Short mmCIF file of C-alpha atoms in Angstrom, two decimals:
data_model
loop_
_atom_site.label_atom_id
_atom_site.label_comp_id
_atom_site.label_asym_id
_atom_site.label_seq_id
_atom_site.Cartn_x
_atom_site.Cartn_y
_atom_site.Cartn_z
CA MET M 1 6.47 -33.43 35.44
CA VAL M 2 3.60 -32.46 32.87
CA GLN M 3 5.03 -31.15 29.65
CA LEU M 4 2.54 -28.33 28.59
CA VAL M 5 2.60 -27.53 24.75
CA TRP M 6 1.16 -24.14 24.18
CA TYR M 7 -0.15 -23.95 20.72
CA LYS M 8 -0.47 -20.46 19.18
CA ARG M 9 -0.25 -19.95 15.34
CA ASP M 10 1.18 -23.40 14.85
CA LEU M 11 -1.83 -25.67 14.66
CA ARG M 12 -0.06 -28.89 13.41
CA VAL M 13 1.62 -32.09 14.58
CA ARG M 14 4.35 -32.25 12.01
CA ASP M 15 7.59 -30.34 11.91
CA HIS M 16 6.52 -29.16 15.60
CA ARG M 17 9.50 -28.93 17.76
CA PRO M 18 7.80 -28.02 20.96
CA LEU M 19 5.56 -31.07 20.62
CA ALA M 20 8.53 -33.32 19.90
CA GLU M 21 10.45 -32.12 22.84
CA ALA M 22 7.75 -32.42 25.23
CA ALA M 23 6.75 -36.06 23.95
CA ALA M 24 10.38 -36.97 24.68
CA ARG M 25 10.25 -35.91 28.31
CA GLY M 26 6.91 -37.16 29.85
CA PRO M 27 3.08 -36.86 29.87
CA VAL M 28 1.95 -34.26 27.33
CA LEU M 29 -0.81 -31.45 27.84
CA PRO M 30 -1.34 -29.85 24.49
CA LEU M 31 -2.99 -26.62 25.03
CA TYR M 32 -4.88 -23.91 23.10
CA VAL M 33 -6.19 -20.88 24.67
CA ALA M 34 -8.94 -18.76 22.83
CA GLU M 35 -8.34 -15.15 24.08
CA PRO M 36 -11.34 -12.64 23.99
CA GLU M 37 -8.75 -10.09 24.48
CA ILE M 38 -7.00 -10.70 21.22
CA ALA M 39 -10.20 -11.34 19.37
CA ALA M 40 -11.33 -7.75 20.53
CA GLY M 41 -8.59 -6.16 18.26
CA ALA M 42 -9.41 -4.02 15.24
CA ASP M 43 -7.42 -6.31 13.09
CA PHE M 44 -9.25 -9.43 14.28
CA SER M 45 -12.44 -10.45 12.41
CA PRO M 46 -15.01 -13.36 12.77
CA ARG M 47 -13.42 -15.04 9.56
CA HIS M 48 -10.24 -15.36 11.47
CA TRP M 49 -12.02 -17.35 14.26
CA SER M 50 -13.82 -19.57 11.79
CA LEU M 51 -10.37 -20.60 10.34
CA ILE M 52 -8.73 -21.14 13.75
CA ALA M 53 -11.58 -23.23 14.95
CA GLN M 54 -11.43 -25.41 11.84
CA GLY M 55 -7.74 -25.75 12.52
CA LEU M 56 -8.37 -26.59 16.13
CA HIS M 57 -10.78 -29.31 15.26
CA ALA M 58 -8.43 -31.01 13.03
CA LEU M 59 -5.65 -30.57 15.29
CA ARG M 60 -7.56 -32.08 18.18
CA GLN M 61 -8.23 -35.27 16.03
CA SER M 62 -4.65 -35.51 15.09
CA LEU M 63 -3.34 -35.27 18.77
CA ALA M 64 -5.94 -37.80 19.85
CA ALA M 65 -4.74 -40.18 17.28
CA LEU M 66 -1.30 -39.71 19.07
CA GLY M 67 -2.78 -40.35 22.57
CA GLN M 68 -3.71 -37.20 23.84
CA PRO M 69 -6.40 -34.75 22.43
CA LEU M 70 -6.02 -31.11 22.58
CA VAL M 71 -7.20 -29.29 25.65
CA VAL M 72 -8.98 -25.96 24.93
CA ARG M 73 -9.72 -23.08 27.10
CA CYS M 74 -11.21 -19.55 26.71
CA GLY M 75 -9.83 -16.70 28.94
CA ARG M 76 -7.04 -14.19 29.70
CA LEU M 77 -3.41 -15.20 29.86
CA PRO M 78 -1.68 -15.97 32.17
CA ASP M 79 -5.07 -16.57 34.16
CA VAL M 80 -5.77 -19.76 32.39
CA PHE M 81 -2.32 -21.11 32.97
CA GLU M 82 -2.56 -20.25 36.82
CA MET M 83 -6.01 -22.30 36.78
CA LEU M 84 -4.28 -25.24 35.11
CA TYR M 85 -1.23 -24.97 37.71
CA ARG M 86 -3.80 -25.50 40.45
CA GLN M 87 -5.36 -28.40 38.73
CA VAL M 88 -2.45 -30.39 37.48
CA GLY M 89 0.38 -29.16 39.61
CA PRO M 90 3.79 -28.14 38.29
CA PHE M 91 4.56 -28.29 34.56
CA ARG M 92 6.98 -27.21 31.81
CA ILE M 93 5.86 -24.94 28.93
CA TRP M 94 6.99 -25.67 25.43
CA ALA M 95 6.04 -23.26 22.67
CA HIS M 96 7.10 -21.53 19.29
CA GLN M 97 8.07 -17.91 19.24
CA GLU M 98 5.35 -15.62 17.75
CA THR M 99 5.75 -12.46 15.82
CA GLY M 100 2.31 -10.94 16.03
CA ASN M 101 0.83 -7.70 16.84
CA ARG M 102 1.20 -5.50 20.00
CA ARG M 103 -1.82 -7.40 21.89
CA THR M 104 0.01 -10.91 21.40
CA PHE M 105 3.36 -9.26 22.30
CA ASP M 106 2.04 -7.87 25.66
CA ARG M 107 0.45 -11.27 26.20
CA ASP M 108 3.84 -13.02 25.76
CA LEU M 109 5.40 -10.57 28.23
CA ARG M 110 2.63 -11.52 30.83
CA MET M 111 3.35 -15.11 30.32
CA ARG M 112 6.97 -14.95 30.80
CA SER M 113 6.62 -12.92 33.91
CA TRP M 114 4.12 -15.19 35.22
CA ALA M 115 6.27 -18.17 34.52
CA GLN M 116 9.21 -16.64 36.21
CA THR M 117 7.23 -15.95 39.44
CA ARG M 118 5.91 -19.44 39.32
CA ARG M 119 9.44 -20.87 38.55
CA ILE M 120 7.97 -22.67 35.69
CA PRO M 121 10.45 -23.38 32.77
CA LEU M 122 9.14 -21.78 29.62
CA THR M 123 11.16 -22.84 26.37
CA GLU M 124 10.13 -20.79 23.05
CA TYR M 125 11.72 -22.16 19.89
CA PRO M 126 12.15 -19.95 16.75
CA CYS M 127 9.50 -20.16 14.04
CA ARG M 128 9.23 -19.35 10.41
CA GLY M 129 12.78 -18.56 10.14
CA VAL M 130 12.48 -15.31 12.14
CA VAL M 131 15.49 -14.54 14.42
CA ARG M 132 15.23 -13.37 17.79
CA PRO M 133 17.03 -11.23 18.64
CA LEU M 134 18.66 -10.33 15.41
CA ARG M 135 21.77 -7.97 15.86
CA ASP M 136 22.93 -7.68 12.22
CA ARG M 137 20.72 -8.09 9.20
CA ASP M 138 23.66 -9.05 7.28
CA THR M 139 23.52 -12.47 8.57
CA TRP M 140 19.83 -12.79 8.30
CA SER M 141 19.60 -14.58 4.86
CA ASP M 142 22.25 -17.17 5.75
CA ARG M 143 20.68 -17.84 9.18
CA TRP M 144 17.03 -18.17 7.44
CA ALA M 145 18.51 -20.63 4.67
CA ALA M 146 20.29 -22.77 7.57
CA CYS M 147 16.92 -23.05 9.35
CA MET M 148 15.16 -24.01 6.08
CA LYS M 149 17.80 -26.59 5.62
CA GLN M 150 17.27 -28.38 8.61
CA PRO M 151 14.92 -31.47 8.22
CA PRO M 152 11.49 -30.97 9.57
CA VAL M 153 10.90 -32.43 12.98
CA PRO M 154 9.19 -35.72 12.79
CA VAL M 155 5.98 -36.41 14.51
CA PRO M 156 6.05 -38.11 17.99
CA GLU M 157 5.13 -41.97 17.77
CA MET M 158 2.94 -41.46 20.69
CA LEU M 159 1.93 -38.91 23.47
CA MET M 160 1.79 -40.08 27.18
CA PRO M 161 -1.66 -38.57 28.37
CA THR M 162 -1.82 -36.30 31.18
CA PRO M 163 -2.62 -37.87 34.40
CA GLY M 164 -5.83 -37.10 36.11
CA ASP M 165 -9.30 -36.20 34.77
CA LEU M 166 -8.67 -33.05 32.91
CA GLU M 167 -11.75 -32.18 30.44
CA PRO M 168 -10.44 -31.33 26.91
CA GLY M 169 -13.00 -28.46 26.77
CA ARG M 170 -15.22 -27.31 23.86
CA ILE M 171 -13.79 -25.35 21.03
CA PRO M 172 -15.40 -21.83 21.74
CA THR M 173 -17.95 -20.33 19.30
CA HIS M 174 -17.82 -16.80 17.99
CA ALA M 175 -20.24 -15.69 20.64
CA ASP M 176 -17.83 -16.83 23.43
CA LEU M 177 -15.22 -14.53 22.02
CA GLY M 178 -17.62 -11.59 21.76
CA LEU M 179 -17.70 -11.90 18.00
CA PRO M 180 -20.64 -11.77 15.49
CA PRO M 181 -21.51 -14.77 13.39
CA ASP M 182 -19.22 -15.28 10.35
CA THR M 183 -21.14 -15.82 6.78
CA THR M 184 -18.11 -15.34 4.47
CA ALA M 185 -16.83 -18.16 2.12
CA VAL M 186 -13.24 -18.94 3.37
CA GLN M 187 -11.09 -21.83 2.39
CA ALA M 188 -10.55 -24.85 4.63
CA VAL M 189 -7.91 -25.10 7.21
CA SER M 190 -6.40 -28.18 8.22
CA GLU M 191 -2.78 -29.79 8.17
CA ALA M 192 -4.23 -32.37 5.38
CA HIS M 193 -5.58 -29.56 3.38
CA ALA M 194 -2.36 -27.77 3.48
CA HIS M 195 -0.53 -30.75 2.27
CA GLN M 196 -2.95 -31.47 -0.22
CA LEU M 197 -2.73 -27.90 -1.66
CA LEU M 198 1.10 -28.01 -1.52
CA ASN M 199 1.27 -31.06 -3.48
CA THR M 200 -1.29 -29.90 -6.20
CA PHE M 201 0.61 -26.57 -6.48
CA LEU M 202 3.99 -28.13 -7.05
CA HIS M 203 2.85 -31.00 -9.34
CA GLU M 204 -0.32 -29.82 -11.13
CA ARG M 205 -1.55 -26.22 -10.78
CA GLY M 206 1.88 -24.23 -10.52
CA LYS M 207 3.38 -24.25 -13.95
CA PRO M 208 2.15 -21.01 -15.24
CA TYR M 209 2.48 -19.36 -11.59
CA ARG M 210 5.10 -16.77 -12.81
CA THR M 211 2.90 -15.43 -15.68
CA SER M 212 -0.43 -15.88 -14.24
CA MET M 213 -0.11 -14.60 -10.51
CA SER M 214 -1.05 -11.03 -11.23
CA SER M 215 -4.40 -11.56 -12.66
CA PRO M 216 -7.28 -11.99 -10.19
CA LEU M 217 -8.82 -14.26 -12.63
CA THR M 218 -6.00 -16.75 -12.92
CA ALA M 219 -4.45 -16.28 -9.47
CA GLU M 220 -7.35 -17.86 -7.72
CA ARG M 221 -6.39 -21.26 -8.95
CA ILE M 222 -2.67 -20.99 -10.03
CA CYS M 223 -1.35 -19.38 -6.89
CA SER M 224 -0.31 -21.93 -4.07
CA ARG M 225 -3.23 -20.68 -1.80
CA LEU M 226 -0.92 -21.53 1.01
CA SER M 227 -0.83 -18.21 2.75
CA VAL M 228 -3.74 -19.08 5.21
CA HIS M 229 -1.87 -22.21 6.30
CA LEU M 230 1.41 -20.56 6.89
CA ALA M 231 -0.51 -18.00 8.78
CA TYR M 232 -2.24 -20.18 11.13
CA GLY M 233 0.65 -22.83 11.12
CA THR M 234 -1.11 -25.94 9.61
CA LEU M 235 1.98 -25.92 7.26
CA SER M 236 5.43 -24.68 8.48
CA ILE M 237 7.33 -22.70 6.07
CA ARG M 238 10.22 -25.17 6.27
CA GLN M 239 7.96 -28.14 5.25
CA ALA M 240 6.93 -25.77 1.90
CA VAL M 241 10.61 -25.18 1.37
CA HIS M 242 11.71 -28.89 1.49
CA ALA M 243 8.73 -30.00 -0.77
CA LEU M 244 9.77 -27.37 -3.24
CA ARG M 245 13.43 -28.24 -3.12
CA GLU M 246 12.35 -31.94 -3.96
CA ARG M 247 10.36 -30.76 -6.80
CA GLN M 248 13.09 -28.71 -8.15
CA LEU M 249 15.34 -31.54 -8.20
CA GLU M 250 13.15 -33.50 -10.11
CA LEU M 251 12.89 -30.98 -12.79
CA GLU M 252 16.64 -30.11 -13.04
CA GLY M 253 17.81 -30.98 -16.57
CA ALA M 254 14.23 -32.16 -17.56
CA SER M 255 13.55 -31.43 -21.20
CA PHE M 256 9.92 -32.48 -21.32
CA ARG M 257 7.39 -29.80 -22.75
CA GLY M 258 6.73 -27.36 -20.02
CA ALA M 259 9.73 -28.17 -17.97
CA ALA M 260 11.26 -24.69 -18.45
CA MET M 261 8.14 -22.94 -17.32
CA TRP M 262 7.81 -25.21 -14.25
CA ARG M 263 11.45 -24.28 -13.30
CA LYS M 264 10.86 -20.51 -13.81
CA SER M 265 7.60 -20.64 -11.58
CA LEU M 266 9.20 -22.55 -8.99
CA ALA M 267 11.94 -20.13 -8.73
CA SER M 268 9.46 -17.36 -8.51
CA PHE M 269 7.61 -19.27 -5.61
CA ASN M 270 10.98 -19.90 -4.00
CA SER M 271 11.41 -16.05 -3.74
CA ARG M 272 8.18 -15.56 -2.30
CA LEU M 273 8.88 -17.83 0.47
CA HIS M 274 12.11 -16.13 1.30
CA TRP M 275 10.23 -12.70 1.20
CA HIS M 276 7.82 -14.07 3.74
CA GLY M 277 10.56 -14.45 6.33
CA HIS M 278 11.96 -11.19 5.24
CA PHE M 279 8.91 -9.23 6.06
CA MET M 280 8.20 -11.07 9.34
CA GLN M 281 11.75 -10.09 10.56
CA LYS M 282 10.84 -6.49 9.96
CA LEU M 283 8.20 -6.51 12.62
CA GLU M 284 10.09 -8.64 14.95
CA ASP M 285 12.84 -6.14 14.87
CA ALA M 286 10.82 -3.14 14.99
CA PRO M 287 7.32 -3.79 16.59
CA ARG M 288 6.61 -0.01 16.54
CA ILE M 289 5.85 -0.02 12.80
CA GLU M 290 2.40 -1.64 13.59
CA HIS M 291 1.29 1.87 14.85
CA GLU M 292 4.14 4.38 13.64
CA SER M 293 5.59 4.82 10.29
CA TYR M 294 9.09 3.72 9.68
CA ILE M 295 10.07 7.33 9.57
CA PRO M 296 7.80 8.92 12.11
CA ALA M 297 7.74 12.32 10.08
CA PHE M 298 5.50 10.60 7.61
CA ASP M 299 2.65 10.09 10.16
CA ALA M 300 1.88 13.80 10.07
CA LEU M 301 1.49 13.84 6.19
CA ARG M 302 -1.97 12.56 6.11
CA ALA M 303 -3.02 12.96 9.81
CA ASP M 304 -5.05 16.02 9.37
CA ASP M 305 -6.60 15.22 6.00
CA PHE M 306 -8.60 11.95 6.65
CA ASN M 307 -11.95 12.03 4.68
CA PRO M 308 -14.50 9.43 6.27
CA ALA M 309 -16.58 9.64 3.18
CA LEU M 310 -13.66 8.38 0.80
CA TYR M 311 -12.81 5.78 3.45
CA ASP M 312 -16.21 4.33 3.47
CA ALA M 313 -16.31 4.38 -0.27
CA TRP M 314 -13.24 2.33 -0.28
CA LYS M 315 -14.13 0.29 2.56
CA HIS M 316 -17.42 -0.79 0.89
CA GLY M 317 -16.52 -1.17 -2.74
CA GLN M 318 -18.22 1.94 -4.01
CA THR M 319 -15.56 4.05 -5.33
CA GLY M 320 -16.74 4.30 -8.90
CA PHE M 321 -13.47 2.57 -9.96
CA PRO M 322 -14.76 -0.97 -11.11
CA MET M 323 -11.32 -2.83 -10.61
CA VAL M 324 -11.04 -1.32 -7.19
CA ASP M 325 -14.64 -2.16 -6.23
CA ALA M 326 -14.50 -5.73 -7.69
CA CYS M 327 -11.20 -6.48 -5.71
CA MET M 328 -12.72 -4.96 -2.41
CA ARG M 329 -15.82 -7.03 -2.80
CA CYS M 330 -14.07 -10.05 -3.54
CA LEU M 331 -11.82 -9.75 -0.63
CA GLN M 332 -14.77 -9.19 1.60
CA HIS M 333 -16.62 -12.27 0.46
CA THR M 334 -13.66 -14.79 0.22
CA GLY M 335 -10.99 -13.50 2.57
CA TRP M 336 -8.42 -13.89 -0.23
CA LEU M 337 -6.99 -11.72 -3.15
CA ASN M 338 -3.75 -11.97 -5.18
CA PHE M 339 -0.83 -9.92 -4.04
CA ARG M 340 -0.91 -7.39 -6.93
CA MET M 341 -4.56 -6.68 -6.45
CA ARG M 342 -4.02 -6.09 -2.65
CA ALA M 343 -1.25 -3.88 -3.56
CA MET M 344 -3.56 -1.86 -5.80
CA LEU M 345 -6.41 -1.71 -2.92
CA CYS M 346 -3.78 -0.25 -0.52
CA SER M 347 -2.35 2.11 -3.16
CA PHE M 348 -5.74 3.50 -3.91
CA ALA M 349 -6.59 4.16 -0.23
CA ALA M 350 -3.14 5.84 0.56
CA TYR M 351 -2.79 7.78 -2.53
CA ASP M 352 -6.04 8.41 -4.25
CA CYS M 353 -8.05 8.78 -1.16
CA TRP M 354 -5.03 10.00 0.77
CA LEU M 355 -5.88 7.91 3.93
CA ASP M 356 -3.56 7.50 6.84
CA TRP M 357 -2.27 3.82 6.69
CA ARG M 358 -2.75 3.63 10.38
CA ARG M 359 -6.65 4.29 10.06
CA PHE M 360 -7.13 1.76 7.53
CA ALA M 361 -4.55 -0.91 8.08
CA PRO M 362 -6.34 -2.81 10.82
CA TYR M 363 -9.66 -3.03 8.97
CA TYR M 364 -7.76 -4.13 5.84
CA GLY M 365 -6.01 -6.86 7.86
CA GLY M 366 -9.03 -8.15 9.21
CA LEU M 367 -10.49 -8.78 5.69
CA MET M 368 -7.66 -11.12 5.04
CA ALA M 369 -8.11 -14.73 5.66
CA ASP M 370 -4.48 -15.08 5.78
CA TYR M 371 -3.78 -12.09 8.07
CA GLU M 372 -0.19 -12.10 9.21
CA PRO M 373 0.85 -8.91 10.97
CA GLY M 374 4.54 -9.30 10.34
CA ILE M 375 3.88 -9.25 6.59
CA HIS M 376 0.87 -6.99 6.70
CA TYR M 377 2.19 -3.71 8.28
CA PRO M 378 5.62 -3.72 6.44
CA GLN M 379 3.60 -4.24 3.22
CA VAL M 380 0.95 -1.59 3.96
CA GLN M 381 3.72 0.95 4.75
CA MET M 382 5.73 0.05 1.55
CA GLN M 383 2.49 0.46 -0.51
CA SER M 384 1.73 3.77 1.38
CA GLY M 385 5.17 5.33 0.65
CA THR M 386 6.11 5.79 4.30
CA THR M 387 9.28 3.73 4.46
CA GLY M 388 11.31 6.29 2.91
CA ILE M 389 13.48 3.73 1.04
CA ASN M 390 10.99 2.09 -1.42
CA ARG M 391 10.22 3.36 -4.93
CA LEU M 392 6.62 4.85 -4.83
CA ARG M 393 4.15 2.51 -6.62
CA ILE M 394 0.94 4.35 -7.43
CA TYR M 395 -1.18 1.99 -9.19
CA ASN M 396 -3.64 3.22 -11.88
CA PRO M 397 -6.72 1.17 -11.28
CA VAL M 398 -8.10 1.39 -14.92
CA LYS M 399 -4.78 0.33 -16.27
CA GLN M 400 -4.50 -2.71 -13.90
CA GLY M 401 -8.13 -3.60 -15.05
CA HIS M 402 -7.47 -3.53 -18.73
CA GLU M 403 -4.09 -5.58 -18.19
CA HIS M 404 -5.34 -8.05 -15.74
CA ASP M 405 -9.01 -8.47 -16.61
CA PRO M 406 -9.03 -7.49 -20.30
CA GLU M 407 -12.60 -8.95 -20.91
CA ALA M 408 -13.89 -7.66 -17.51
CA VAL M 409 -15.00 -11.20 -16.41
CA PHE M 410 -13.83 -10.59 -12.81
CA ILE M 411 -15.50 -7.00 -12.61
CA ARG M 412 -18.80 -8.48 -13.94
CA ARG M 413 -18.64 -11.24 -11.41
CA TRP M 414 -17.99 -9.00 -8.38
CA VAL M 415 -19.80 -5.74 -9.46
CA PRO M 416 -23.05 -6.96 -11.03
CA GLU M 417 -24.28 -3.39 -11.45
CA LEU M 418 -21.92 -3.40 -14.62
CA ALA M 419 -22.74 -6.88 -15.79
CA ALA M 420 -25.27 -5.93 -18.42
CA ILE M 421 -22.71 -3.62 -20.13
CA GLU M 422 -21.74 -5.45 -23.53
CA ASN M 423 -18.75 -3.21 -24.16
CA ASP M 424 -15.76 -4.48 -22.35
CA ALA M 425 -13.88 -1.15 -22.27
CA LEU M 426 -17.04 0.51 -20.80
CA VAL M 427 -17.12 -1.70 -17.99
CA HIS M 428 -13.56 -0.71 -17.17
CA GLU M 429 -14.54 2.94 -17.57
CA PRO M 430 -18.22 3.31 -17.08
CA TRP M 431 -17.80 7.19 -16.98
CA GLN M 432 -17.15 7.11 -20.68
CA MET M 433 -20.85 5.89 -21.29
CA SER M 434 -23.25 8.43 -22.80
CA ALA M 435 -26.59 9.13 -21.07
CA PHE M 436 -28.25 7.02 -23.62
CA GLU M 437 -25.98 4.08 -23.02
CA GLN M 438 -26.45 4.18 -19.12
CA GLN M 439 -30.23 4.10 -19.61
CA ALA M 440 -29.97 1.27 -22.16
CA TYR M 441 -27.70 -0.78 -20.05
CA GLY M 442 -29.67 0.15 -17.06
CA CYS M 443 -26.57 1.45 -15.22
CA VAL M 444 -27.07 5.09 -14.45
CA LEU M 445 -23.94 6.65 -12.76
CA GLY M 446 -24.98 8.16 -9.46
CA ARG M 447 -27.91 5.89 -9.18
CA ASP M 448 -27.13 2.28 -10.06
CA TYR M 449 -23.46 2.63 -9.73
CA PRO M 450 -21.48 5.44 -8.11
CA GLU M 451 -19.45 8.32 -9.66
CA ARG M 452 -15.75 8.20 -9.32
CA VAL M 453 -14.94 9.52 -5.85
CA VAL M 454 -11.62 11.13 -7.00
CA ASP M 455 -9.77 12.15 -10.11
CA HIS M 456 -7.06 9.62 -10.35
CA LEU M 457 -4.54 11.62 -12.35
CA ALA M 458 -4.90 14.61 -10.02
CA ALA M 459 -4.60 12.45 -6.73
CA TYR M 460 -1.62 10.74 -8.19
CA HIS M 461 0.48 14.04 -8.95
CA ASP M 462 -0.75 15.62 -5.56
CA ALA M 463 0.36 12.45 -3.72
CA ARG M 464 3.50 12.02 -5.40
CA SER M 465 4.57 15.73 -4.89
CA LYS M 466 3.85 15.65 -1.19
CA ILE M 467 5.59 12.42 -0.57
CA GLU M 468 8.66 13.23 -2.57
CA ALA M 469 9.06 16.80 -1.25
CA LEU M 470 9.38 15.02 2.12
CA ARG M 471 11.71 12.41 1.04
CA ASP M 472 13.80 14.86 -0.47
CA THR M 473 14.79 16.66 2.72
CA PRO M 474 18.36 15.77 4.17
CA HIS M 475 17.14 14.58 7.62
CA ILE M 476 14.63 12.18 6.02
CA GLN M 477 17.26 10.69 3.60
CA ALA M 478 19.62 10.32 6.73
CA GLN M 479 16.80 8.17 8.52
CA ALA M 480 16.25 6.29 5.16
CA GLU M 481 19.84 5.29 5.20
CA ALA M 482 19.48 4.02 8.66
CA ILE M 483 16.29 1.95 7.80
CA VAL M 484 18.01 0.35 4.84
CA GLU M 485 20.95 -0.66 7.31
CA LYS M 486 18.40 -2.22 9.76
CA HIS M 487 15.72 -3.71 7.36
CA GLY M 488 16.70 -3.66 3.80
CA SER M 489 17.33 -6.74 1.78
CA ARG M 490 21.05 -7.60 1.52
CA ARG M 491 20.27 -9.24 -1.88
CA ARG M 492 20.31 -5.81 -3.44
CA ARG M 493 23.89 -5.05 -2.44
#
């Protein structure tokens, strides 16, 4: 029987259990299905397909070297599988579980129903340390650690090709998926590139990671930049953990200059890898949080106050707050931004602009090259104050600019309207310029660069008072306790 390996967000040959299990049993048909239905989602952007297409080209080469190139089809599932069933006859399906958005969840339900109707075995293996189903959060950390401790699955020595004359098919274009062309500058995606980045981070770039990850200036190079590879599966989280453990063993007891800094930075990176799975598990356990606040009462808090003008200003990097605008424009152009600045952008939308997270989260996710629904939605809710359990973090965008871009290098790069201003402090706070200075620098507020769209201090106090008033009610506190029990980290207990 043909062994069909259904690729989703796992575009690799290394540490790929479905591929290894299939290869041990018979002729292998590795398949990826490009789905216009998924691409039509509000959180899917042209840059996402650019990255996936890169990964598919590289994966096809890797699989061809093993004896069977990747087969690619475009269409709706399970229709594509039904067509293949008629072409090649009965097969067995091997795949990884996926913690995605509602569209992929519904797609998976359709696939299971179809496979059951056709009496086709469908085996899905856990992925990314996510546990399905998880009945008790108390056990999750130990189970994640046990999964990470297992050795990565070796690459099959060869793949027995599928009998018959099955065309591999071309990798679809953006137009095939109903997407506009992509003109943004995003990083390369392939298994080889992922391992190169992992190696340079652990041995060259990562030493100042702990102290330099918060600045958008230094984070661009100092951070691992592995998030996009983890998102599309050109690197498994287990591979990253094993490489990290090996490097930490090398540094144990080392006394060379900088060894202590390396150990601290790698400890921080280890925490980030653990939190990756922690947040993925949240969406796995409660898919509703893609569209509903952890505590549903928070949905009514902003529902009637959506301001389209403020949303557009935030969306296009025209808020009049230089650090906010620089970060938004950077994210739009490159698809990447360090975590603290992402949190600040979300904070500005949720608190300063008082926007309902459900209205801006899909667009915000679409900007991110490394968009991962299981991380994105729990994080957006946490930064918007709707979980009921996390401390409110309302970022002051001016303070963040002064702290993490003191000489305004990042701002000048992404907000060229302010580049001619010689005084760094005025770049951070252009509203402090006199009319004469505005004319002299060629940056008249309201003409060359927008006035501030909100008063941050007033917005801060207004948002905080509304959210805390709701959080202080007994029935909300009771729901918050239930959320801690279901989703909270046990490391804090």
